[in-house]
CSV table of N, CA and C and ligand atoms in Angstrom, one decimal:
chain,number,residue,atom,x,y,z
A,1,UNK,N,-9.3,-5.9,23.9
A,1,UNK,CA,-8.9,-7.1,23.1
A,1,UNK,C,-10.0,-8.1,23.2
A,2,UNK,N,-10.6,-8.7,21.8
A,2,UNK,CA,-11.2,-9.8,21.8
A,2,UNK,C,-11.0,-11.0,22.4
A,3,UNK,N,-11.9,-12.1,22.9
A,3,UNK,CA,-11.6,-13.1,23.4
A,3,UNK,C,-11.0,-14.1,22.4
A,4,UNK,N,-9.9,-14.8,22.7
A,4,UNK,CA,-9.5,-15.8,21.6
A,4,UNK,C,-10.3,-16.9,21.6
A,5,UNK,N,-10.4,-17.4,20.1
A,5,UNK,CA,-10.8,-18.5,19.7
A,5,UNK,C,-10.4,-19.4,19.2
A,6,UNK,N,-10.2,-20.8,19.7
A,6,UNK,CA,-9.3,-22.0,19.0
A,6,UNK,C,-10.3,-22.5,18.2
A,7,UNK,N,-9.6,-23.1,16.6
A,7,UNK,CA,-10.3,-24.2,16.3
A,7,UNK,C,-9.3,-24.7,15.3
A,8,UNK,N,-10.0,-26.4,15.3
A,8,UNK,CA,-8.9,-26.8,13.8
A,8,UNK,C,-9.7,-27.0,12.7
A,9,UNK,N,-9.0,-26.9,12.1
A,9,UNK,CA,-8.9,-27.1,10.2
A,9,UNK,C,-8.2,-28.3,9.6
A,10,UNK,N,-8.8,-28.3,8.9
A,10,UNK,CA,-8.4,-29.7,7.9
A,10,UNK,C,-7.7,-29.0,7.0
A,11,UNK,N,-6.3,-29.9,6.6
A,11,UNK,CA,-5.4,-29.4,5.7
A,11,UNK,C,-4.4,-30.5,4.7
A,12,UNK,N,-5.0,-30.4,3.4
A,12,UNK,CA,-3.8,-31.4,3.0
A,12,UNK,C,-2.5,-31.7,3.5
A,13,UNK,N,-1.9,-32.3,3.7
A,13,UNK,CA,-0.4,-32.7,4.2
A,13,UNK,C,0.4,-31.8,3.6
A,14,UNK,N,0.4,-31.7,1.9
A,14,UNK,CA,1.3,-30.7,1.1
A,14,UNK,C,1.3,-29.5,1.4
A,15,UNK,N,0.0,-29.2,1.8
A,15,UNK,CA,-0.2,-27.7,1.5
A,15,UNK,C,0.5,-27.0,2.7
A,16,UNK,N,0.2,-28.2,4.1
A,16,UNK,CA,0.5,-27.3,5.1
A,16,UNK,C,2.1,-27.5,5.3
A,17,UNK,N,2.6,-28.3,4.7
A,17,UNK,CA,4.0,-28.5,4.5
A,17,UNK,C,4.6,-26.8,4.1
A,18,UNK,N,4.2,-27.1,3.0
A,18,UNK,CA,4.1,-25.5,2.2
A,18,UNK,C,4.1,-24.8,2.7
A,19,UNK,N,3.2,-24.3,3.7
A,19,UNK,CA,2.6,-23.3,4.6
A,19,UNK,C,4.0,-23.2,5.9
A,20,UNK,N,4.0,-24.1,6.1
A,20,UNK,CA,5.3,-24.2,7.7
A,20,UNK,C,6.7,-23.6,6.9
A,21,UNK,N,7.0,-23.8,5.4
A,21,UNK,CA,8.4,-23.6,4.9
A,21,UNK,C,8.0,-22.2,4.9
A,22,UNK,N,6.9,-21.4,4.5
A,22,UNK,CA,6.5,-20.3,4.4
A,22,UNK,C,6.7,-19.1,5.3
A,23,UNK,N,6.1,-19.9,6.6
A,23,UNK,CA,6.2,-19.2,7.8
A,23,UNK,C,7.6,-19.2,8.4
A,24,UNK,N,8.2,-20.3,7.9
A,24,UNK,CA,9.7,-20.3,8.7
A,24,UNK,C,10.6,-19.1,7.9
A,25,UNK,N,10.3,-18.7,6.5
A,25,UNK,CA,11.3,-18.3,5.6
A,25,UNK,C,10.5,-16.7,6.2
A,26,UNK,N,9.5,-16.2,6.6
A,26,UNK,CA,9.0,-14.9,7.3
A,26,UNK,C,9.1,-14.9,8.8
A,27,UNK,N,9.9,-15.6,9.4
A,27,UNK,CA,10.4,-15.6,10.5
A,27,UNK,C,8.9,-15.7,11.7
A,28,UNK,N,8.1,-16.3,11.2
A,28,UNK,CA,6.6,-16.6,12.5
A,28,UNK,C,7.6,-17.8,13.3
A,29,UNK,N,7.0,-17.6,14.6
A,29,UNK,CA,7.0,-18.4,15.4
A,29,UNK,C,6.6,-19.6,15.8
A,30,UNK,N,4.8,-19.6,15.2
A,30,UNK,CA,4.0,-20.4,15.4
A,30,UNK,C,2.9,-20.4,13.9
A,31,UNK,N,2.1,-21.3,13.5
A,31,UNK,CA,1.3,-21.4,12.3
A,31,UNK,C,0.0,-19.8,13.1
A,32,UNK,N,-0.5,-19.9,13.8
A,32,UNK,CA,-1.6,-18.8,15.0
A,32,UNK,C,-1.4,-17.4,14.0
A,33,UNK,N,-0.5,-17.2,14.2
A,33,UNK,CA,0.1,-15.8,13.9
A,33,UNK,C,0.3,-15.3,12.6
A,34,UNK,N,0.8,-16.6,11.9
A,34,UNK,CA,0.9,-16.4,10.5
A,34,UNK,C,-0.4,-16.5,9.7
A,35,UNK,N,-1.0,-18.0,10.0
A,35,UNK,CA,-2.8,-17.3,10.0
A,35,UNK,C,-3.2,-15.9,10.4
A,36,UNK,N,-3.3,-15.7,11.3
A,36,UNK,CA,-4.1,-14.0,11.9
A,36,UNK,C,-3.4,-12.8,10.8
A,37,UNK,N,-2.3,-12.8,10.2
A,37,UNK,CA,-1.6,-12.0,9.1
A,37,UNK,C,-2.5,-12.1,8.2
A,38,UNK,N,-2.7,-13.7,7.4
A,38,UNK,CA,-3.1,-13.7,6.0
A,38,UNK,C,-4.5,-13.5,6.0
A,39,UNK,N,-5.2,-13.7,7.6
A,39,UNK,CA,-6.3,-12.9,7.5
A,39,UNK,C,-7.0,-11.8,7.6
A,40,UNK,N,-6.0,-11.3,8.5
A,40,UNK,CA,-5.8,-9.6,8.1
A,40,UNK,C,-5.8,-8.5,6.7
A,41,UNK,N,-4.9,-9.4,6.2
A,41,UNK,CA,-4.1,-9.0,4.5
A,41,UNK,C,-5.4,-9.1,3.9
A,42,UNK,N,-6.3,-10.0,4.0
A,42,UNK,CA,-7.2,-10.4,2.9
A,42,UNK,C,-8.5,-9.7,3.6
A,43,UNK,N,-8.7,-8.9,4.8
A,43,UNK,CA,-9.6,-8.1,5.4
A,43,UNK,C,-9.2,-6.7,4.5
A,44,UNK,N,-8.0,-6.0,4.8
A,44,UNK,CA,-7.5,-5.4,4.8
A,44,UNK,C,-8.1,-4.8,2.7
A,45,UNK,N,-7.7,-6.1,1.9
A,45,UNK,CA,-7.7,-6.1,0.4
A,45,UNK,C,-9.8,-5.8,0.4
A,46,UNK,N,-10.2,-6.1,1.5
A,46,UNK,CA,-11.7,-6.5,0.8
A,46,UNK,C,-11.8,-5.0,1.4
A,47,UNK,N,-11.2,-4.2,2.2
A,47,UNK,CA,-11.9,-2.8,2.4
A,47,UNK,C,-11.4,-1.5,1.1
A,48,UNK,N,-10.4,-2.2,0.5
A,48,UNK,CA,-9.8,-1.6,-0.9
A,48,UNK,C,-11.1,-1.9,-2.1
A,49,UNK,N,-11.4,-3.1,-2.0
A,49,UNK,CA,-12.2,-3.6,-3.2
A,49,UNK,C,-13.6,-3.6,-2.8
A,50,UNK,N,-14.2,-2.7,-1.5
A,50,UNK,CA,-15.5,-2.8,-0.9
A,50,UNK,C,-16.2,-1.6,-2.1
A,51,UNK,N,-15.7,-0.2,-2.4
A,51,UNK,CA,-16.1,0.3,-3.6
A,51,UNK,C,-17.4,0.9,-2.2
A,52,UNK,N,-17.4,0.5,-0.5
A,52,UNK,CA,-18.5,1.5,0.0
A,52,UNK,C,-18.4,3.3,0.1
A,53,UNK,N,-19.4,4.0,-0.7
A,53,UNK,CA,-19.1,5.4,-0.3
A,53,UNK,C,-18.7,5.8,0.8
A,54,UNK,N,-17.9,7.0,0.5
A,54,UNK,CA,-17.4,7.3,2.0
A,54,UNK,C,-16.5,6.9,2.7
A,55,UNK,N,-16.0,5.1,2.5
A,55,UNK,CA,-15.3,4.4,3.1
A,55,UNK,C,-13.7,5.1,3.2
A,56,UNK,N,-12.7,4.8,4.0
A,56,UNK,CA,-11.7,5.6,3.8
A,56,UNK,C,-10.8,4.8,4.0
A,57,UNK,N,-9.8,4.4,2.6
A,57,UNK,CA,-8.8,3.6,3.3
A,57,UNK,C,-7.4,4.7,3.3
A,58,UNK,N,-6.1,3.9,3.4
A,58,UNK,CA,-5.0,4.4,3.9
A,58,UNK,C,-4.0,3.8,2.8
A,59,UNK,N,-3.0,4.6,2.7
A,59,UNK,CA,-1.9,4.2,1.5
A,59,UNK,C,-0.9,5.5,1.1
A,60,UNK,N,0.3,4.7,0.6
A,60,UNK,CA,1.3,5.1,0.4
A,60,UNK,C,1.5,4.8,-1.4
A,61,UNK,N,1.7,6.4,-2.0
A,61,UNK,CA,2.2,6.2,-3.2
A,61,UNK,C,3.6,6.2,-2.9
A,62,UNK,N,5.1,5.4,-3.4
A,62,UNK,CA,6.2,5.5,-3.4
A,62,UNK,C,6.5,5.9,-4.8
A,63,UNK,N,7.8,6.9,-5.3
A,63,UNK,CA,7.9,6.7,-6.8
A,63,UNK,C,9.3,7.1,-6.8
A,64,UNK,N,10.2,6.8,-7.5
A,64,UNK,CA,11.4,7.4,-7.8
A,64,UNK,C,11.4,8.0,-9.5
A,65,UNK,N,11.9,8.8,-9.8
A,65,UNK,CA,12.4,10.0,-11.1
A,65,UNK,C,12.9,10.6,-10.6
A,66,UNK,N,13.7,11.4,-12.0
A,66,UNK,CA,14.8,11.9,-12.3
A,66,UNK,C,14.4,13.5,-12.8
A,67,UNK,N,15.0,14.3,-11.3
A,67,UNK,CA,14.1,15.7,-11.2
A,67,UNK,C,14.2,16.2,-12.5
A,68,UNK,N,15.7,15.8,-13.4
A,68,UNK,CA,15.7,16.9,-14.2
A,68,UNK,C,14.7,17.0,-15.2
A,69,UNK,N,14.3,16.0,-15.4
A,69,UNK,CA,13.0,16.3,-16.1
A,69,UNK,C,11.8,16.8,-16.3
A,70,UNK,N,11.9,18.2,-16.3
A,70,UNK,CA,11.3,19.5,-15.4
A,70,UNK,C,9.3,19.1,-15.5
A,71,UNK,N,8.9,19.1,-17.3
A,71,UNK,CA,7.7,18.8,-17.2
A,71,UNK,C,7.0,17.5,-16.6
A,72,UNK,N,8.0,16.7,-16.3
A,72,UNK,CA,7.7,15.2,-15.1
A,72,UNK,C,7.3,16.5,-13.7
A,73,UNK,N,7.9,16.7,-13.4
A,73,UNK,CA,7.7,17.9,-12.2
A,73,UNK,C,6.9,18.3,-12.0
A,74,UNK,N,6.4,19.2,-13.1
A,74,UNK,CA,5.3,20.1,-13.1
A,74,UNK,C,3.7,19.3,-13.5
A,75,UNK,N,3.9,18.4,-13.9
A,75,UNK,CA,2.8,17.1,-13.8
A,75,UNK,C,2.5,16.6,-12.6
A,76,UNK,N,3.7,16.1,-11.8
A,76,UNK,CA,3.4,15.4,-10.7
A,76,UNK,C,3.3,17.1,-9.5
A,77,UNK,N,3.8,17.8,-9.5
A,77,UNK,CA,2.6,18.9,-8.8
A,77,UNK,C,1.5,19.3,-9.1
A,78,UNK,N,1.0,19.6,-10.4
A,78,UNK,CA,-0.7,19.4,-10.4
A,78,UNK,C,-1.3,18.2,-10.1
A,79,UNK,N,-0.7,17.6,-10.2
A,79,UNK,CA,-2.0,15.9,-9.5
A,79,UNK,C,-1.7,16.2,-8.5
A,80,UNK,N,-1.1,16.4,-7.9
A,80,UNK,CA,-1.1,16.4,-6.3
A,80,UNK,C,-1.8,17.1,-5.7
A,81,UNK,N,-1.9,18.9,-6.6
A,81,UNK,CA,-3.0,19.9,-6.1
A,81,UNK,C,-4.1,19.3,-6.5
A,82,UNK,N,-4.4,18.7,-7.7
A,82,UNK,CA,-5.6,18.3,-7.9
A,82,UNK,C,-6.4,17.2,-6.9
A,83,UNK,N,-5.8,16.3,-6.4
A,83,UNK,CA,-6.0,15.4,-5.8
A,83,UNK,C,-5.4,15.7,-4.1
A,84,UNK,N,-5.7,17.1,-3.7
A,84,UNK,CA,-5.0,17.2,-2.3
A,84,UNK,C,-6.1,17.1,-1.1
A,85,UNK,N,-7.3,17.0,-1.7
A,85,UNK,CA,-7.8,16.2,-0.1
A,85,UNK,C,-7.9,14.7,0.4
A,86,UNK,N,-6.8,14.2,-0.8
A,86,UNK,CA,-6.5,12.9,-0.7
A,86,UNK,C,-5.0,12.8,0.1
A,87,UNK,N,-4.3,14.0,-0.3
A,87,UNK,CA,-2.9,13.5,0.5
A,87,UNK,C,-2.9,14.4,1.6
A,88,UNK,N,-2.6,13.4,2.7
A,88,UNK,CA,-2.3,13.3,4.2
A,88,UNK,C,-0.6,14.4,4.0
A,89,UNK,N,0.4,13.5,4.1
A,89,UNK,CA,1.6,14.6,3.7
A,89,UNK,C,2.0,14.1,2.2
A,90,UNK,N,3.5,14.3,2.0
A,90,UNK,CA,4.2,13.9,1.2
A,90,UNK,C,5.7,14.4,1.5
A,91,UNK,N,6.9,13.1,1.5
A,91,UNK,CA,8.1,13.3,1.6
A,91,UNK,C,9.3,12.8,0.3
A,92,UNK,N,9.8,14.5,0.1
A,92,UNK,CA,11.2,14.4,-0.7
A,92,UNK,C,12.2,14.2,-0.6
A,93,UNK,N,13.2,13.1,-1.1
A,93,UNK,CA,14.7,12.8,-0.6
A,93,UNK,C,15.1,12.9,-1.9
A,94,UNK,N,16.1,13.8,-1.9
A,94,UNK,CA,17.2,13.8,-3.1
A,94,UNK,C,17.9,12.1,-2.7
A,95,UNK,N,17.8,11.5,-3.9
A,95,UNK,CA,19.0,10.1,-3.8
A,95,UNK,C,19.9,10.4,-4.1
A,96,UNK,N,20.4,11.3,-5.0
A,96,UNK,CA,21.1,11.4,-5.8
A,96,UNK,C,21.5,12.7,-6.8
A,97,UNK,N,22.6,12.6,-7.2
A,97,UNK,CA,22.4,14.2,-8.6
A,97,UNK,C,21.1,13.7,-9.8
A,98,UNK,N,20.7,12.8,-9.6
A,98,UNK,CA,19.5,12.5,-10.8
A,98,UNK,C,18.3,12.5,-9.8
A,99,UNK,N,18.4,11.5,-9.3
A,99,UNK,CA,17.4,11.0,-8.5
A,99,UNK,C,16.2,11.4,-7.3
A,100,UNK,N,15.3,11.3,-7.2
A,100,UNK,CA,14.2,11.9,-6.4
A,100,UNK,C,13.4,10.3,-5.8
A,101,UNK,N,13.0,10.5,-4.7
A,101,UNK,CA,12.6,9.6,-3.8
A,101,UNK,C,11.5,10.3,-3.2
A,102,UNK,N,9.6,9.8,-3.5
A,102,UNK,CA,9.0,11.1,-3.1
A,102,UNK,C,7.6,10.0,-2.2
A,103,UNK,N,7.5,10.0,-1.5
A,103,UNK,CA,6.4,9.3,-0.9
A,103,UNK,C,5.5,10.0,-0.5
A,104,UNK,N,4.0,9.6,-0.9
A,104,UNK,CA,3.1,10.6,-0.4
A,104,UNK,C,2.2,9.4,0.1
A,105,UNK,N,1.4,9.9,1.5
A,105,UNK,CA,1.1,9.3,2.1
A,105,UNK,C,-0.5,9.7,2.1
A,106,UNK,N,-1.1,8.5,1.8
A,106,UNK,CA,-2.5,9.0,1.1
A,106,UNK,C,-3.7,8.6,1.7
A,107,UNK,N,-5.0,9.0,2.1
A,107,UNK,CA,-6.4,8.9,2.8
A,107,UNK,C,-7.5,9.2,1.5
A,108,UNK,N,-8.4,8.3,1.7
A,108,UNK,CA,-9.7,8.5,1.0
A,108,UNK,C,-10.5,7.1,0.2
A,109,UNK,N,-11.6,7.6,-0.5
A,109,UNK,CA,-11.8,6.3,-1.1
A,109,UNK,C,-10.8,5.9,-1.5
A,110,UNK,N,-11.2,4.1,-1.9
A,110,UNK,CA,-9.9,3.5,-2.6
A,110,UNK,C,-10.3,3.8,-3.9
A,111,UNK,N,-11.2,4.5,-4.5
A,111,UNK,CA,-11.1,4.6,-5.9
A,111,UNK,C,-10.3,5.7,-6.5
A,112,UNK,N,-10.6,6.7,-5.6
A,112,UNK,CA,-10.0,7.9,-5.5
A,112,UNK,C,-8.5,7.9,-5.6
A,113,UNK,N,-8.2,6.9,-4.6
A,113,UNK,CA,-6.7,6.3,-4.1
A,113,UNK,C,-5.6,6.2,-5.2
A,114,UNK,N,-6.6,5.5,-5.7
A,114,UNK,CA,-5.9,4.1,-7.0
A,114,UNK,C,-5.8,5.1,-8.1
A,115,UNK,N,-6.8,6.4,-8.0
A,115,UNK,CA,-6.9,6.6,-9.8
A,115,UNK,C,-5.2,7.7,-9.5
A,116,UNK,N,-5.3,8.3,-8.3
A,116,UNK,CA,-3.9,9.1,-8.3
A,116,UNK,C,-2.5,8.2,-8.4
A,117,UNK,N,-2.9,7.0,-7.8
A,117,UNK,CA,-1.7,6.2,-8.0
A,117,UNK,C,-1.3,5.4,-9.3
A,118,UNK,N,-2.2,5.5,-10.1
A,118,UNK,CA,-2.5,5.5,-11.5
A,118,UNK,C,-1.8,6.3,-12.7
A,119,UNK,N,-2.4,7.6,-12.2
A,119,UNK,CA,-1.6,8.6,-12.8
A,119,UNK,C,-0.3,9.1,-12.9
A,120,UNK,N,-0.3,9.1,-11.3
A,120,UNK,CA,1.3,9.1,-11.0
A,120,UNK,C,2.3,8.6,-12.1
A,121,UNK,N,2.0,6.7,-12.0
A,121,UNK,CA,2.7,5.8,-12.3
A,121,UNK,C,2.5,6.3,-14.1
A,122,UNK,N,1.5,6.8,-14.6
A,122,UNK,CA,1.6,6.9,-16.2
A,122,UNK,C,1.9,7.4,-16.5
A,123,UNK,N,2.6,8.8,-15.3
A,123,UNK,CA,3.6,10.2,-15.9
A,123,UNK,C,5.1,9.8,-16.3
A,124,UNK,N,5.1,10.3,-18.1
A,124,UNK,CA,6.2,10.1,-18.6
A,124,UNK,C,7.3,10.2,-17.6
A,125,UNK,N,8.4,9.7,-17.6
A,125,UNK,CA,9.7,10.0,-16.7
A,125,UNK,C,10.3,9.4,-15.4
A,126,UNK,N,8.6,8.5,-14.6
A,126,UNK,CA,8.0,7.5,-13.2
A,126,UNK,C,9.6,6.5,-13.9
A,127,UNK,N,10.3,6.4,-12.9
A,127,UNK,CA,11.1,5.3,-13.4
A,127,UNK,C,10.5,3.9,-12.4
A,128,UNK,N,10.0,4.3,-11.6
A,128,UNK,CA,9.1,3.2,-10.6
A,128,UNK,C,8.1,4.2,-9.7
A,129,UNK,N,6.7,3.2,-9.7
A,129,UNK,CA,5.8,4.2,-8.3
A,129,UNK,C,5.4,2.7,-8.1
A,130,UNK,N,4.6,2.7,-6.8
A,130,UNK,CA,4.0,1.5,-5.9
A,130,UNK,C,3.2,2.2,-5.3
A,131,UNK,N,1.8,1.9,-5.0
A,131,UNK,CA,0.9,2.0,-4.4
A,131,UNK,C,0.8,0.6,-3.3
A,132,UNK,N,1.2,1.3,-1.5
A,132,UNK,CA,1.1,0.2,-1.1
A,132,UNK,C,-0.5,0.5,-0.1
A,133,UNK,N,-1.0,-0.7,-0.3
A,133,UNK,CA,-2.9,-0.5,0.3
A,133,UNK,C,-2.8,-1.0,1.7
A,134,UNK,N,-2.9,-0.2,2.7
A,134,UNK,CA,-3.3,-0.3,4.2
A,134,UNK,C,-4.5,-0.1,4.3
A,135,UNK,N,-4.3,0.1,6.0
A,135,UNK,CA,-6.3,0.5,6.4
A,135,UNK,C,-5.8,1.5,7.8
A,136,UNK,N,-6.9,2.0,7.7
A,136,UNK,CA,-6.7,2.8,9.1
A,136,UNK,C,-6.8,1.8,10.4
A,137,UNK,N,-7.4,0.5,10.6
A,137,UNK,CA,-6.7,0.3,11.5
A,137,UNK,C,-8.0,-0.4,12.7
A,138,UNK,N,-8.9,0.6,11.7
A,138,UNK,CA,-10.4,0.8,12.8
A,138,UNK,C,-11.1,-1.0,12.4
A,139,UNK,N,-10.9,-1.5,11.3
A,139,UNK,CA,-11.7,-2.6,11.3
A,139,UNK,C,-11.3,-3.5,11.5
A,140,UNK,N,-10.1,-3.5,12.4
A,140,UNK,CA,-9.1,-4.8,12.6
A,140,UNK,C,-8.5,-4.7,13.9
A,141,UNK,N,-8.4,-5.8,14.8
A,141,UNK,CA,-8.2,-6.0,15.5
A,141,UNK,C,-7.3,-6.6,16.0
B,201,NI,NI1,14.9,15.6,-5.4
């Protein structure tokens, strides 16, 4: 673990008002912590939008549809072969007699990332997908 570092900041009165109702309604403890989050979040967004070769970030497509819609099916299995050195696993939950609940858990560029989670979302029948953007973990501390 790195050594910690104090310092202060200048902060309008409003804003940091704003900021304390913020942290109390996300359950922080202390202003420290909830800082070290949003600076994370915003590390985390610049290794998505870094565009470096090679780089590899981490992410989850979420999507729910309605199995019976067979050629929705057979779409969202060819992107997935097409794009399988990008997915890590992928998990199926029946919700329901309609419903499908399918998370695939995804590695590689974020361009790469984004265009499958893209596609996903533009296959007729997607009643919702989400692309949520992590990191592996390595640039953050
Ligand atoms: Ni199902």
């Amino acid at each position: 673990m790195s050594d910690i570092i104090r310092f202060g900041i200048s902060i309008p009165a409003d804003l940091i008002a704003s900021f304390d109702q913020f942290i109390a309604e996300r359950h922080y403890t202390n202003r420290s912590e909830a800082i070290r989050d949003l600076i994370r979040e915003k590390l985390v967004q610049r290794e998505w939008d870094a565009k470096i070769k090679g780089k590899q970030v981490i992410g989850t497509i979420t999507s729910v549809y309605d199995h019976h819609k067979r050629e929705l099916l057979n779409k969202l299995t060819d992107l997935q072969h097409d794009f399988h050195e990008h997915i890590i696993s992928s998990q199926h939950i029946h919700l329901d007699h309609h419903n499908c609940l399918e998370v695939i858990i995804v590695r590689g560029e974020a361009e790469k990332v984004r265009q499958l989670a893209d596609k996903i979302n533009a296959l007729k029948g997607i009643k919702h997908s989400q692309l949520t953007m992590t990191t592996s973990g390595l640039d953050l501390k």
